[in-house]
Amino acid sequence: GAVVSQHPSRVICKSGTSVKIECRSLDFQATTMFWYRQFPKQSLMLMATSNEGSKATYEQGVEKDKFLINHASLTLSTLTVTSAHPEDSSFYICSARDVLGVETQYFGPGTRLLVL
Amino acid sequence: AQKVTQAQTEISVVEKEDVTLDCVYETRDTTYYLFWYKQPPSGELVFLIRRNSFDEQNEISGRYSWNFQKSTSSFNFTITASQVVDSAVYFCALWNTGNQFYFGTGTSLTVIP
């Protein structure tokens, strides 16, 4: 089946630094990728929708200047958490929709971010 | 509006008991998809099943079974003869013809040996 990878799987950083998370579709092309955030014991919340070659669409309450999304190719989207703070510590999960329009999304394994 | 409700926040069962996880959804779309995912402590979402809105057939896969009832907008998940390895958080989700997944709040299942 389709595979989505994320890198890194875990990251610890100091407050004020920026962290980049990569999301790759390994065996299919994804015109659309999605970024979710999950706080402990909570559900996944959609942060933004990333479209290849265009600007991302952010959900209400998500700061676009803080969470920079780049979808430069059909197989790669990146999420950069700029000037990270402890409250940004969370589990970030990406998903990708097959360009062929298969009616599903494939989820990556997630990235645990801890900001000290 | 789309919404998925998992009323059971936490469930504990003793090993070998059967357990049913409830999922109720709301949507105005006629075409949609329902999913169940398992999230073990590692965090990775494990896909369990996808069902489209036109297929109300119940499905069984090993110890897992799903009951889709459009009349009550429910998509319940039953684990028979539960095992310790079934301990995880289970999410029900709705995906409409747009792009967004709507996740329920999850049910944390603990299977006690």
PDB file of C-alpha atoms in Angstrom:
ATOM      1  CA  GLY A   1       0.000   0.000   0.000  1.00  0.00           C
ATOM      2  CA  ALA A   2       0.875   3.658  -0.208  1.00  0.00           C
ATOM      3  CA  VAL A   3       3.504   4.885   2.208  1.00  0.00           C
ATOM      4  CA  VAL A   4       4.072   8.290   3.713  1.00  0.00           C
ATOM      5  CA  SER A   5       7.217   9.022   5.673  1.00  0.00           C
ATOM      6  CA  GLN A   6       8.067  11.794   8.089  1.00  0.00           C
ATOM      7  CA  HIS A   7      11.435  13.027   9.191  1.00  0.00           C
ATOM      8  CA  PRO A   8      12.504  13.385  11.898  1.00  0.00           C
ATOM      9  CA  SER A   9      10.442  11.047  14.036  1.00  0.00           C
ATOM     10  CA  ARG A  10      11.452  12.903  17.175  1.00  0.00           C
ATOM     11  CA  VAL A  11      13.046  16.255  17.756  1.00  0.00           C
ATOM     12  CA  ILE A  12      14.020  18.172  20.854  1.00  0.00           C
ATOM     13  CA  CYS A  13      14.933  21.802  20.479  1.00  0.00           C
ATOM     14  CA  LYS A  14      15.515  24.899  22.530  1.00  0.00           C
ATOM     15  CA  SER A  15      12.904  27.596  22.785  1.00  0.00           C
ATOM     16  CA  GLY A  16      13.321  30.182  20.051  1.00  0.00           C
ATOM     17  CA  THR A  17      14.779  27.884  17.446  1.00  0.00           C
ATOM     18  CA  SER A  18      13.086  26.739  14.252  1.00  0.00           C
ATOM     19  CA  VAL A  19      12.333  23.152  13.406  1.00  0.00           C
ATOM     20  CA  LYS A  20      11.608  21.679   9.985  1.00  0.00           C
ATOM     21  CA  ILE A  21       9.553  18.524   9.550  1.00  0.00           C
ATOM     22  CA  GLU A  22       9.450  16.719   6.229  1.00  0.00           C
ATOM     23  CA  CYS A  23       6.579  14.689   4.859  1.00  0.00           C
ATOM     24  CA  ARG A  24       7.175  12.492   1.823  1.00  0.00           C
ATOM     25  CA  SER A  25       4.920  10.279  -0.223  1.00  0.00           C
ATOM     26  CA  LEU A  26       7.174   7.385  -1.136  1.00  0.00           C
ATOM     27  CA  ASP A  27       5.348   5.546  -3.889  1.00  0.00           C
ATOM     28  CA  PHE A  28       2.729   7.930  -5.166  1.00  0.00           C
ATOM     29  CA  GLN A  29       2.305  11.560  -6.126  1.00  0.00           C
ATOM     30  CA  ALA A  30       0.361  13.785  -3.799  1.00  0.00           C
ATOM     31  CA  THR A  31      -1.039  17.078  -5.018  1.00  0.00           C
ATOM     32  CA  THR A  32      -2.446  17.682  -1.583  1.00  0.00           C
ATOM     33  CA  MET A  33      -0.910  17.040   1.790  1.00  0.00           C
ATOM     34  CA  PHE A  34      -2.310  17.811   5.196  1.00  0.00           C
ATOM     35  CA  TRP A  35      -0.719  18.705   8.499  1.00  0.00           C
ATOM     36  CA  TYR A  36      -2.309  17.732  11.783  1.00  0.00           C
ATOM     37  CA  ARG A  37      -1.351  18.414  15.361  1.00  0.00           C
ATOM     38  CA  GLN A  38      -2.215  16.183  18.265  1.00  0.00           C
ATOM     39  CA  PHE A  39      -1.778  17.190  21.884  1.00  0.00           C
ATOM     40  CA  PRO A  40      -1.598  14.479  24.557  1.00  0.00           C
ATOM     41  CA  LYS A  41      -4.852  12.616  25.042  1.00  0.00           C
ATOM     42  CA  GLN A  42      -6.560  14.655  22.362  1.00  0.00           C
ATOM     43  CA  SER A  43      -7.697  14.070  18.829  1.00  0.00           C
ATOM     44  CA  LEU A  44      -5.955  15.091  15.655  1.00  0.00           C
ATOM     45  CA  MET A  45      -6.640  18.648  14.634  1.00  0.00           C
ATOM     46  CA  LEU A  46      -6.103  19.802  11.079  1.00  0.00           C
ATOM     47  CA  MET A  47      -3.655  22.696  10.922  1.00  0.00           C
ATOM     48  CA  ALA A  48      -3.357  23.314   7.221  1.00  0.00           C
ATOM     49  CA  THR A  49      -3.834  21.952   3.750  1.00  0.00           C
ATOM     50  CA  SER A  50      -0.796  22.047   1.521  1.00  0.00           C
ATOM     51  CA  ASN A  51      -1.192  22.137  -2.255  1.00  0.00           C
ATOM     52  CA  GLU A  52       1.716  21.539  -4.580  1.00  0.00           C
ATOM     53  CA  GLY A  53       2.911  24.754  -6.128  1.00  0.00           C
ATOM     54  CA  SER A  54       0.584  27.058  -4.252  1.00  0.00           C
ATOM     55  CA  LYS A  55       0.110  28.576  -0.834  1.00  0.00           C
ATOM     56  CA  ALA A  56      -1.146  26.482   1.994  1.00  0.00           C
ATOM     57  CA  THR A  57      -4.601  26.954   3.421  1.00  0.00           C
ATOM     58  CA  TYR A  58      -4.570  27.317   7.187  1.00  0.00           C
ATOM     59  CA  GLU A  59      -7.326  26.436   9.602  1.00  0.00           C
ATOM     60  CA  GLN A  60      -8.736  29.081  11.847  1.00  0.00           C
ATOM     61  CA  GLY A  61      -6.474  29.849  14.766  1.00  0.00           C
ATOM     62  CA  VAL A  62      -3.293  28.499  13.167  1.00  0.00           C
ATOM     63  CA  GLU A  63      -0.657  31.166  12.659  1.00  0.00           C
ATOM     64  CA  LYS A  64       0.645  30.991   9.117  1.00  0.00           C
ATOM     65  CA  ASP A  65       3.750  32.975   9.985  1.00  0.00           C
ATOM     66  CA  LYS A  66       4.621  30.564  12.739  1.00  0.00           C
ATOM     67  CA  PHE A  67       3.901  27.332  10.903  1.00  0.00           C
ATOM     68  CA  LEU A  68       5.452  27.703   7.474  1.00  0.00           C
ATOM     69  CA  ILE A  69       4.390  25.119   4.930  1.00  0.00           C
ATOM     70  CA  ASN A  70       6.115  24.465   1.639  1.00  0.00           C
ATOM     71  CA  HIS A  71       4.889  21.919  -0.890  1.00  0.00           C
ATOM     72  CA  ALA A  72       7.566  22.191  -3.534  1.00  0.00           C
ATOM     73  CA  SER A  73       7.010  18.896  -5.286  1.00  0.00           C
ATOM     74  CA  LEU A  74       4.405  16.215  -5.695  1.00  0.00           C
ATOM     75  CA  THR A  75       6.137  14.051  -3.123  1.00  0.00           C
ATOM     76  CA  LEU A  76       7.354  16.485  -0.475  1.00  0.00           C
ATOM     77  CA  SER A  77       5.789  18.924   1.926  1.00  0.00           C
ATOM     78  CA  THR A  78       7.613  20.585   4.790  1.00  0.00           C
ATOM     79  CA  LEU A  79       6.337  22.180   7.961  1.00  0.00           C
ATOM     80  CA  THR A  80       8.634  24.624   9.702  1.00  0.00           C
ATOM     81  CA  VAL A  81       7.814  25.638  13.242  1.00  0.00           C
ATOM     82  CA  THR A  82       9.467  29.014  13.586  1.00  0.00           C
ATOM     83  CA  SER A  83      10.649  30.392  16.905  1.00  0.00           C
ATOM     84  CA  ALA A  84       9.325  27.351  18.687  1.00  0.00           C
ATOM     85  CA  HIS A  85       8.041  27.641  22.239  1.00  0.00           C
ATOM     86  CA  PRO A  86       7.198  24.968  24.803  1.00  0.00           C
ATOM     87  CA  GLU A  87       3.501  25.244  23.956  1.00  0.00           C
ATOM     88  CA  ASP A  88       4.339  24.083  20.421  1.00  0.00           C
ATOM     89  CA  SER A  89       5.407  20.738  21.841  1.00  0.00           C
ATOM     90  CA  SER A  90       3.088  18.250  20.223  1.00  0.00           C
ATOM     91  CA  PHE A  91       2.774  15.310  17.883  1.00  0.00           C
ATOM     92  CA  TYR A  92       2.662  16.449  14.266  1.00  0.00           C
ATOM     93  CA  ILE A  93       1.197  14.114  11.664  1.00  0.00           C
ATOM     94  CA  CYS A  94       1.037  14.614   7.942  1.00  0.00           C
ATOM     95  CA  SER A  95      -1.166  12.878   5.429  1.00  0.00           C
ATOM     96  CA  ALA A  96      -1.188  12.781   1.661  1.00  0.00           C
ATOM     97  CA  ARG A  97      -3.883  12.377  -0.927  1.00  0.00           C
ATOM     98  CA  ASP A  98      -3.054  10.404  -4.035  1.00  0.00           C
ATOM     99  CA  VAL A  99      -3.044  12.562  -7.189  1.00  0.00           C
ATOM    100  CA  LEU A 100      -5.097   9.916  -8.906  1.00  0.00           C
ATOM    101  CA  GLY A 101      -7.914  10.862  -6.604  1.00  0.00           C
ATOM    102  CA  VAL A 102      -8.201   7.592  -4.787  1.00  0.00           C
ATOM    103  CA  GLU A 103     -10.676   8.261  -2.072  1.00  0.00           C
ATOM    104  CA  THR A 104      -8.499   8.157   0.935  1.00  0.00           C
ATOM    105  CA  GLN A 105      -5.539   9.757   2.600  1.00  0.00           C
ATOM    106  CA  TYR A 106      -2.408   8.068   3.820  1.00  0.00           C
ATOM    107  CA  PHE A 107      -0.962   9.119   7.137  1.00  0.00           C
ATOM    108  CA  GLY A 108       2.667   9.470   8.071  1.00  0.00           C
ATOM    109  CA  PRO A 109       4.066   8.006  11.289  1.00  0.00           C
ATOM    110  CA  GLY A 110       4.194  11.373  13.026  1.00  0.00           C
ATOM    111  CA  THR A 111       6.884  13.596  14.516  1.00  0.00           C
ATOM    112  CA  ARG A 112       7.145  14.252  18.238  1.00  0.00           C
ATOM    113  CA  LEU A 113       8.362  17.755  18.928  1.00  0.00           C
ATOM    114  CA  LEU A 114       9.561  18.753  22.374  1.00  0.00           C
ATOM    115  CA  VAL A 115      10.538  22.354  22.899  1.00  0.00           C
ATOM    116  CA  LEU A 116      12.525  23.006  26.042  1.00  0.00           C
TER     117      LEU A 116
ATOM    118  CA  ALA B   1     -21.526  20.424   9.230  1.00  0.00           C
ATOM    119  CA  GLN B   2     -19.442  17.332   9.684  1.00  0.00           C
ATOM    120  CA  LYS B   3     -18.953  15.815  13.087  1.00  0.00           C
ATOM    121  CA  VAL B   4     -17.837  12.545  14.584  1.00  0.00           C
ATOM    122  CA  THR B   5     -18.730  11.618  18.137  1.00  0.00           C
ATOM    123  CA  GLN B   6     -17.072   8.923  20.159  1.00  0.00           C
ATOM    124  CA  ALA B   7     -18.904   9.114  23.434  1.00  0.00           C
ATOM    125  CA  GLN B   8     -16.685   6.589  25.194  1.00  0.00           C
ATOM    126  CA  THR B   9     -13.540   8.320  26.345  1.00  0.00           C
ATOM    127  CA  GLU B  10     -11.988   5.341  28.103  1.00  0.00           C
ATOM    128  CA  ILE B  11     -12.909   1.682  28.266  1.00  0.00           C
ATOM    129  CA  SER B  12     -11.301  -1.082  30.281  1.00  0.00           C
ATOM    130  CA  VAL B  13     -12.020  -4.733  29.685  1.00  0.00           C
ATOM    131  CA  VAL B  14     -10.510  -7.947  30.903  1.00  0.00           C
ATOM    132  CA  GLU B  15      -8.673 -10.014  28.363  1.00  0.00           C
ATOM    133  CA  LYS B  16     -10.898 -12.263  26.237  1.00  0.00           C
ATOM    134  CA  GLU B  17     -13.946 -10.088  26.742  1.00  0.00           C
ATOM    135  CA  ASP B  18     -15.690  -8.575  23.759  1.00  0.00           C
ATOM    136  CA  VAL B  19     -15.810  -4.800  23.479  1.00  0.00           C
ATOM    137  CA  THR B  20     -17.690  -2.428  21.211  1.00  0.00           C
ATOM    138  CA  LEU B  21     -16.479   1.056  20.441  1.00  0.00           C
ATOM    139  CA  ASP B  22     -19.205   3.448  19.407  1.00  0.00           C
ATOM    140  CA  CYS B  23     -19.056   6.020  16.656  1.00  0.00           C
ATOM    141  CA  VAL B  24     -21.813   8.378  15.583  1.00  0.00           C
ATOM    142  CA  TYR B  25     -21.374  10.806  12.752  1.00  0.00           C
ATOM    143  CA  GLU B  26     -23.117  13.797  11.222  1.00  0.00           C
ATOM    144  CA  THR B  27     -22.916  14.878   7.625  1.00  0.00           C
ATOM    145  CA  ARG B  28     -25.146  16.334   4.943  1.00  0.00           C
ATOM    146  CA  ASP B  29     -23.125  14.735   2.179  1.00  0.00           C
ATOM    147  CA  THR B  30     -24.538  11.720   0.413  1.00  0.00           C
ATOM    148  CA  THR B  31     -21.083  10.488  -0.502  1.00  0.00           C
ATOM    149  CA  TYR B  32     -18.637  10.047   2.314  1.00  0.00           C
ATOM    150  CA  TYR B  33     -16.236   7.571   3.810  1.00  0.00           C
ATOM    151  CA  LEU B  34     -15.904   6.288   7.330  1.00  0.00           C
ATOM    152  CA  PHE B  35     -12.701   5.031   8.852  1.00  0.00           C
ATOM    153  CA  TRP B  36     -11.375   3.453  11.985  1.00  0.00           C
ATOM    154  CA  TYR B  37      -7.766   3.912  13.011  1.00  0.00           C
ATOM    155  CA  LYS B  38      -5.805   2.428  15.871  1.00  0.00           C
ATOM    156  CA  GLN B  39      -3.177   4.579  17.551  1.00  0.00           C
ATOM    157  CA  PRO B  40      -0.815   2.616  19.791  1.00  0.00           C
ATOM    158  CA  PRO B  41       1.517   4.414  22.218  1.00  0.00           C
ATOM    159  CA  SER B  42       4.067   4.876  19.420  1.00  0.00           C
ATOM    160  CA  GLY B  43       1.629   7.353  17.891  1.00  0.00           C
ATOM    161  CA  GLU B  44       1.465   6.014  14.371  1.00  0.00           C
ATOM    162  CA  LEU B  45      -2.053   5.717  13.028  1.00  0.00           C
ATOM    163  CA  VAL B  46      -2.832   2.193  11.946  1.00  0.00           C
ATOM    164  CA  PHE B  47      -5.538   1.960   9.310  1.00  0.00           C
ATOM    165  CA  LEU B  48      -8.200  -0.595  10.184  1.00  0.00           C
ATOM    166  CA  ILE B  49     -11.077  -0.099   7.792  1.00  0.00           C
ATOM    167  CA  ARG B  50     -12.656   2.228   5.269  1.00  0.00           C
ATOM    168  CA  ARG B  51     -16.310   2.076   4.369  1.00  0.00           C
ATOM    169  CA  ASN B  52     -18.085   4.227   1.794  1.00  0.00           C
ATOM    170  CA  SER B  53     -21.558   5.580   2.370  1.00  0.00           C
ATOM    171  CA  PHE B  54     -23.141   3.327  -0.223  1.00  0.00           C
ATOM    172  CA  ASP B  55     -21.906   0.125   1.294  1.00  0.00           C
ATOM    173  CA  GLU B  56     -23.783  -0.816   4.428  1.00  0.00           C
ATOM    174  CA  GLN B  57     -22.545  -4.346   4.513  1.00  0.00           C
ATOM    175  CA  ASN B  58     -21.054  -5.255   7.815  1.00  0.00           C
ATOM    176  CA  GLU B  59     -17.516  -6.480   7.729  1.00  0.00           C
ATOM    177  CA  ILE B  60     -15.551  -8.965   9.730  1.00  0.00           C
ATOM    178  CA  SER B  61     -11.796  -9.262   9.760  1.00  0.00           C
ATOM    179  CA  GLY B  62     -10.504 -11.780  12.215  1.00  0.00           C
ATOM    180  CA  ARG B  63     -11.455 -10.601  15.693  1.00  0.00           C
ATOM    181  CA  TYR B  64     -12.599  -7.231  14.358  1.00  0.00           C
ATOM    182  CA  SER B  65     -16.052  -6.458  13.048  1.00  0.00           C
ATOM    183  CA  TRP B  66     -17.814  -3.286  12.029  1.00  0.00           C
ATOM    184  CA  ASN B  67     -21.493  -2.435  12.018  1.00  0.00           C
ATOM    185  CA  PHE B  68     -22.468   0.408   9.701  1.00  0.00           C
ATOM    186  CA  GLN B  69     -26.021   1.691  10.166  1.00  0.00           C
ATOM    187  CA  LYS B  70     -26.922   4.690   8.020  1.00  0.00           C
ATOM    188  CA  SER B  71     -30.339   4.917   9.653  1.00  0.00           C
ATOM    189  CA  THR B  72     -28.703   5.787  12.960  1.00  0.00           C
ATOM    190  CA  SER B  73     -25.545   7.352  11.487  1.00  0.00           C
ATOM    191  CA  SER B  74     -23.398   4.930  13.399  1.00  0.00           C
ATOM    192  CA  PHE B  75     -20.300   2.964  12.562  1.00  0.00           C
ATOM    193  CA  ASN B  76     -19.483   0.820  15.555  1.00  0.00           C
ATOM    194  CA  PHE B  77     -16.425  -1.332  15.976  1.00  0.00           C
ATOM    195  CA  THR B  78     -16.357  -4.588  17.918  1.00  0.00           C
ATOM    196  CA  ILE B  79     -13.311  -6.507  19.069  1.00  0.00           C
ATOM    197  CA  THR B  80     -14.067 -10.057  20.106  1.00  0.00           C
ATOM    198  CA  ALA B  81     -11.904 -11.973  22.532  1.00  0.00           C
ATOM    199  CA  SER B  82      -9.841  -8.895  23.298  1.00  0.00           C
ATOM    200  CA  GLN B  83      -6.107  -9.167  23.825  1.00  0.00           C
ATOM    201  CA  VAL B  84      -3.605  -6.984  25.636  1.00  0.00           C
ATOM    202  CA  VAL B  85      -2.160  -5.934  22.274  1.00  0.00           C
ATOM    203  CA  ASP B  86      -5.488  -4.334  21.461  1.00  0.00           C
ATOM    204  CA  SER B  87      -4.798  -1.665  24.079  1.00  0.00           C
ATOM    205  CA  ALA B  88      -4.609   1.620  22.198  1.00  0.00           C
ATOM    206  CA  VAL B  89      -6.583   4.701  21.315  1.00  0.00           C
ATOM    207  CA  TYR B  90      -9.077   4.120  18.537  1.00  0.00           C
ATOM    208  CA  PHE B  91     -10.289   6.908  16.295  1.00  0.00           C
ATOM    209  CA  CYS B  92     -13.334   6.960  14.106  1.00  0.00           C
ATOM    210  CA  ALA B  93     -13.157   9.423  11.217  1.00  0.00           C
ATOM    211  CA  LEU B  94     -15.348  10.826   8.472  1.00  0.00           C
ATOM    212  CA  TRP B  95     -13.974  11.899   5.103  1.00  0.00           C
ATOM    213  CA  ASN B  96     -16.257  13.728   2.764  1.00  0.00           C
ATOM    214  CA  THR B  97     -15.808  14.618  -0.889  1.00  0.00           C
ATOM    215  CA  GLY B  98     -13.724  17.594   0.124  1.00  0.00           C
ATOM    216  CA  ASN B  99     -10.299  17.207   1.568  1.00  0.00           C
ATOM    217  CA  GLN B 100     -10.739  17.140   5.271  1.00  0.00           C
ATOM    218  CA  PHE B 101     -10.804  14.239   7.658  1.00  0.00           C
ATOM    219  CA  TYR B 102     -13.025  14.750  10.663  1.00  0.00           C
ATOM    220  CA  PHE B 103     -11.768  12.748  13.586  1.00  0.00           C
ATOM    221  CA  GLY B 104     -13.663  11.767  16.670  1.00  0.00           C
ATOM    222  CA  THR B 105     -12.098  12.436  20.035  1.00  0.00           C
ATOM    223  CA  GLY B 106     -10.936   8.860  20.324  1.00  0.00           C
ATOM    224  CA  THR B 107     -11.614   6.009  22.707  1.00  0.00           C
ATOM    225  CA  SER B 108      -8.788   4.765  24.863  1.00  0.00           C
ATOM    226  CA  LEU B 109      -9.065   1.011  25.259  1.00  0.00           C
ATOM    227  CA  THR B 110      -7.208  -0.815  27.982  1.00  0.00           C
ATOM    228  CA  VAL B 111      -7.256  -4.582  27.974  1.00  0.00           C
ATOM    229  CA  ILE B 112      -6.327  -5.961  31.361  1.00  0.00           C
ATOM    230  CA  PRO B 113      -4.520  -9.300  31.432  1.00  0.00           C
TER     231      PRO B 113
END
